[in-house]
Amino acid sequence: MPITYSEKTNLFEIRTNNSSYLFGINPKGVVQHAYWGKPVIAEENADLLRSRHHSSFDADVDRETEEYGGWGGCNYAEPALKATFADGVRDLKLKYEGYEIFEANELVVHLADEHYALRVELHYKAIPEFDLVERKVRVLNEEAEPIRIEQVMAAVWTVQRLPEYRLTHVTGRWAGEYQLRTNVLSEGKKVLESRRGFTGPHSNPWFAVDGGKADEQSGQVWFGALGWSGNWKIVLEKTTFGHVRVAGGINDFDGSFLVAPGQVCESPVFTGGFSSAGFGGMSRNLHGYQRKYVLPSGRDRKVLYNSWEATEFAVTVEAQKELARQAAKLGVERFVVDDGWFGQRHSDRAGLGDWQVNPEKFPNGLQELIDEVQSLGMEFGLWVEPESVNPDSELYRRHPEWTYQFPTRTGTQLRNQLLLNLGLPEVKSFVLDFMTELLSSHEISFIKWDMNRTVTEPGISPLMEHSGEAIWLKHAEHLYEIWAELRARFPHVEFETCAGGGARIDLGILRFADQAWISDNTDARDRLTIQEGFSYAYSPAVMMCWVTESPHGFNGRSLPLSYRFHSSMMGGLGIGANISHWTDGEMAEAKRFVELYKEIRPTVLRGDLYRLESFRGSNVAAYQYVGKDRNESVVFVFLQSQFFGSEERRLLLQGLDEDAAYEVSREGRETVRLHGSTLMNVGIALTLKGDYGSELVRLKLLP
Ligand code: DGJ
């Protein structure tokens, strides 16, 4: 029984395979958090529900651990809910009303204000096999007047008492996303957020807190990931009484909105988890959860070719056909034409918004290329950026009022483009209609959906009747609705979420996206750092990686083709180089890697990831994937730079059966038979030399 309630102790317990989450109703009728950690016997812990008065400055210390505290009375912690009633009262007094349990793993706790007909439902769903709890809230206005919501968090998580609290999170920028950071949390707040209208590359709605000593294999970690692709906020707060709480949801910044009488507002889902197997355990649980419960399909990623880095905007049917012929020789399964195929899109200065095939580039239409791609045995995919418009476009000339704008301001152009206000119903219909037309009139199996700028001037046209309320909310809501509708209309089409790289990846969009483009930085070495940070929260099953040119266009670094393939084989493999210019030798080597990738793909995409070593503290980075049935494993090893004569390094593997024997194959070496105990405790010798060495090790369980 994952979820139970005890009348005797007033405690709810959400029990997963390796954790207990306890909260209950304290003597004041307040729903209070009690415990989250390794499994315990709930009824022995009723004393955790108590109220504590400290002084007239801190009269209700227990409210700091309220499960979902509204702003009102003497609650000064980051509020879960802040509301203003029609009569101007801005004080919430939420009291417990009752609960319902559905199918033993879903719980709804009902709260209501003491005076006003404002009801709050706290929703919990246990995911026992991954030690996760999904939370969200619904706020119901049963008043006769609208209620203004100033902040509504999806959940507040309270972390166990620890001597010290260390936060791990990611930060970044365009082409440098998912950089891991750690900070000690002291009294006060640390805010992770986006105010840019989408998830953003600067931070990502995921956090992990531990006592400062957890590592990849051991230690307790509390973590959470929020499923929202608009403005979001996660506030980590340590109070002076030592309570650490993590409130997360849609960002309240510039975001208050009205809930009309009889209406409901529903938060996104905030998934929280506890791991006593360190950060590795945390990531494997999040990955497994995404594969089983979040992603829209269980399909494996196709090996793709994308023409962006080869041609940029200079798309022509002949050059694309040539690239397709080369791609087919390599064993590519999906050929994707990126930006530049439509309107007057010869550079980033024009054409966005005009989603008609450019007749000079494709005199016989797009189908000519699609036919060629299909005759070569590949699927066809296409790039779009539906939320954006160049002022130099037919769409903008027709509908300048569709962009975000304030009447007295000139819209800020970023990459020479403005953003459409997707929250407007007519814009939503436009996007849905042109995408439907595109997908109905061509045999397209894959869409890369891009968005290359942040939101600015989030106003609406004075010519239009729509209210500016909740403008930030509507964009993300309509985006989800469009994706859901397109998936329903075209179930065979797969979608990639891209926002100038990895700026819109979160558990919200991943409910609709099959895969994610995690960065425009395709330098295979930089990419390892980006991929590692990404893997803390997100599964390799969605992580797209391309093999591109050497020296790399961004930083001029030269890397062997094998290194570039090894780095890109750690998720969904893609090729983005100008393969028309590749030599026969490069083509042959690449073909071998694509064949090899197809063999190990199920292990990489559906297996368990163990981060063995990281460039964050070592000259070596190594990542091991253990297949679902545990019969196979692959290890990717990378050397940064050799120091002559330094001690021989051994790499300790993980996730194997100590007593089982494995066949260990390494390129250019004799295959050996070793037991799991040796592989995990003694390890394999590392003999990579020089700079930027890399190696792939394969293990097969022997009968
Ligand atoms: C940004 C994307 O991340 C790139 O891969 C490419 O699609 C360009 N946009 C095209 O404009």
mmCIF file with all atom_site columns, C-alpha atoms and ligand atoms in Angstrom, residues 174 306 308-309 313 338-340 345 348 383 385 415 448 450-452 496 498-502 517 519-520 546, ligand 1:
data_model
loop_
_atom_site.group_PDB
_atom_site.id
_atom_site.type_symbol
_atom_site.label_atom_id
_atom_site.label_alt_id
_atom_site.label_comp_id
_atom_site.label_asym_id
_atom_site.label_entity_id
_atom_site.label_seq_id
_atom_site.pdbx_PDB_ins_code
_atom_site.Cartn_x
_atom_site.Cartn_y
_atom_site.Cartn_z
_atom_site.occupancy
_atom_site.B_iso_or_equiv
_atom_site.pdbx_formal_charge
_atom_site.auth_seq_id
_atom_site.auth_comp_id
_atom_site.auth_asym_id
_atom_site.auth_atom_id
_atom_site.pdbx_PDB_model_num
ATOM   1  C CA . TRP A 1 174 ? 23.535 29.590 -24.904 1.00 0.00 ? 174 TRP A CA 1
ATOM   2  C CA . ASN A 1 306 ? 20.860 17.136 -39.707 1.00 0.00 ? 306 ASN A CA 1
ATOM   3  C CA . TRP A 1 308 ? 22.275 22.735 -40.291 1.00 0.00 ? 308 TRP A CA 1
ATOM   4  C CA . GLU A 1 309 ? 26.010 22.850 -39.700 1.00 0.00 ? 309 GLU A CA 1
ATOM   5  C CA . PHE A 1 313 ? 20.559 28.775 -44.677 1.00 0.00 ? 313 PHE A CA 1
ATOM   6  C CA . ASP A 1 338 ? 17.005 22.341 -40.728 1.00 0.00 ? 338 ASP A CA 1
ATOM   7  C CA . ASP A 1 339 ? 16.374 26.087 -41.036 1.00 0.00 ? 339 ASP A CA 1
ATOM   8  C CA . GLY A 1 340 ? 16.273 27.772 -44.484 1.00 0.00 ? 340 GLY A CA 1
ATOM   9  C CA . ARG A 1 345 ? 14.767 32.506 -45.447 1.00 0.00 ? 345 ARG A CA 1
ATOM   10 C CA . ASP A 1 348 ? 18.274 34.957 -40.115 1.00 0.00 ? 348 ASP A CA 1
ATOM   11 C CA . TRP A 1 383 ? 12.850 22.083 -38.732 1.00 0.00 ? 383 TRP A CA 1
ATOM   12 C CA . GLU A 1 385 ? 10.266 27.697 -35.371 1.00 0.00 ? 385 GLU A CA 1
ATOM   13 C CA . ARG A 1 415 ? 18.332 37.375 -33.909 1.00 0.00 ? 415 ARG A CA 1
ATOM   14 C CA . LYS A 1 448 ? 12.496 19.718 -34.786 1.00 0.00 ? 448 LYS A CA 1
ATOM   15 C CA . ASP A 1 450 ? 12.990 25.452 -32.279 1.00 0.00 ? 450 ASP A CA 1
ATOM   16 C CA . MET A 1 451 ? 12.692 28.802 -30.466 1.00 0.00 ? 451 MET A CA 1
ATOM   17 C CA . ASN A 1 452 ? 15.623 31.150 -30.757 1.00 0.00 ? 452 ASN A CA 1
ATOM   18 C CA . GLU A 1 496 ? 12.263 17.289 -30.790 1.00 0.00 ? 496 GLU A CA 1
ATOM   19 C CA . CYS A 1 498 ? 14.957 22.712 -29.153 1.00 0.00 ? 498 CYS A CA 1
ATOM   20 C CA . ALA A 1 499 ? 15.368 26.337 -28.129 1.00 0.00 ? 499 ALA A CA 1
ATOM   21 C CA . GLY A 1 500 ? 18.610 27.557 -29.635 1.00 0.00 ? 500 GLY A CA 1
ATOM   22 C CA . GLY A 1 501 ? 19.955 24.346 -28.099 1.00 0.00 ? 501 GLY A CA 1
ATOM   23 C CA . GLY A 1 502 ? 18.856 23.127 -24.677 1.00 0.00 ? 502 GLY A CA 1
ATOM   24 C CA . TRP A 1 517 ? 18.492 19.057 -28.589 1.00 0.00 ? 517 TRP A CA 1
ATOM   25 C CA . SER A 1 519 ? 22.998 22.455 -26.911 1.00 0.00 ? 519 SER A CA 1
ATOM   26 C CA . ASP A 1 520 ? 24.158 24.193 -30.072 1.00 0.00 ? 520 ASP A CA 1
ATOM   27 C CA . TRP A 1 546 ? 25.742 15.111 -33.206 1.00 0.00 ? 546 TRP A CA 1
HETATM 28 C C1 . DGJ B 2 .   ? 19.148 26.863 -33.295 1.00 0.00 ? 1   DGJ B C1 1
HETATM 29 C C2 . DGJ B 2 .   ? 19.234 25.374 -33.230 1.00 0.00 ? 1   DGJ B C2 1
HETATM 30 O O1 . DGJ B 2 .   ? 19.609 24.953 -31.965 1.00 0.00 ? 1   DGJ B O1 1
HETATM 31 C C3 . DGJ B 2 .   ? 20.179 24.896 -34.317 1.00 0.00 ? 1   DGJ B C3 1
HETATM 32 O O2 . DGJ B 2 .   ? 20.384 23.520 -34.227 1.00 0.00 ? 1   DGJ B O2 1
HETATM 33 C C4 . DGJ B 2 .   ? 19.586 25.278 -35.636 1.00 0.00 ? 1   DGJ B C4 1
HETATM 34 O O3 . DGJ B 2 .   ? 18.368 24.604 -35.799 1.00 0.00 ? 1   DGJ B O3 1
HETATM 35 C C5 . DGJ B 2 .   ? 19.380 26.781 -35.710 1.00 0.00 ? 1   DGJ B C5 1
HETATM 36 N N1 . DGJ B 2 .   ? 18.634 27.261 -34.582 1.00 0.00 ? 1   DGJ B N1 1
HETATM 37 C C6 . DGJ B 2 .   ? 18.661 27.152 -36.974 1.00 0.00 ? 1   DGJ B C6 1
HETATM 38 O O4 . DGJ B 2 .   ? 18.319 28.476 -37.031 1.00 0.00 ? 1   DGJ B O4 1
#
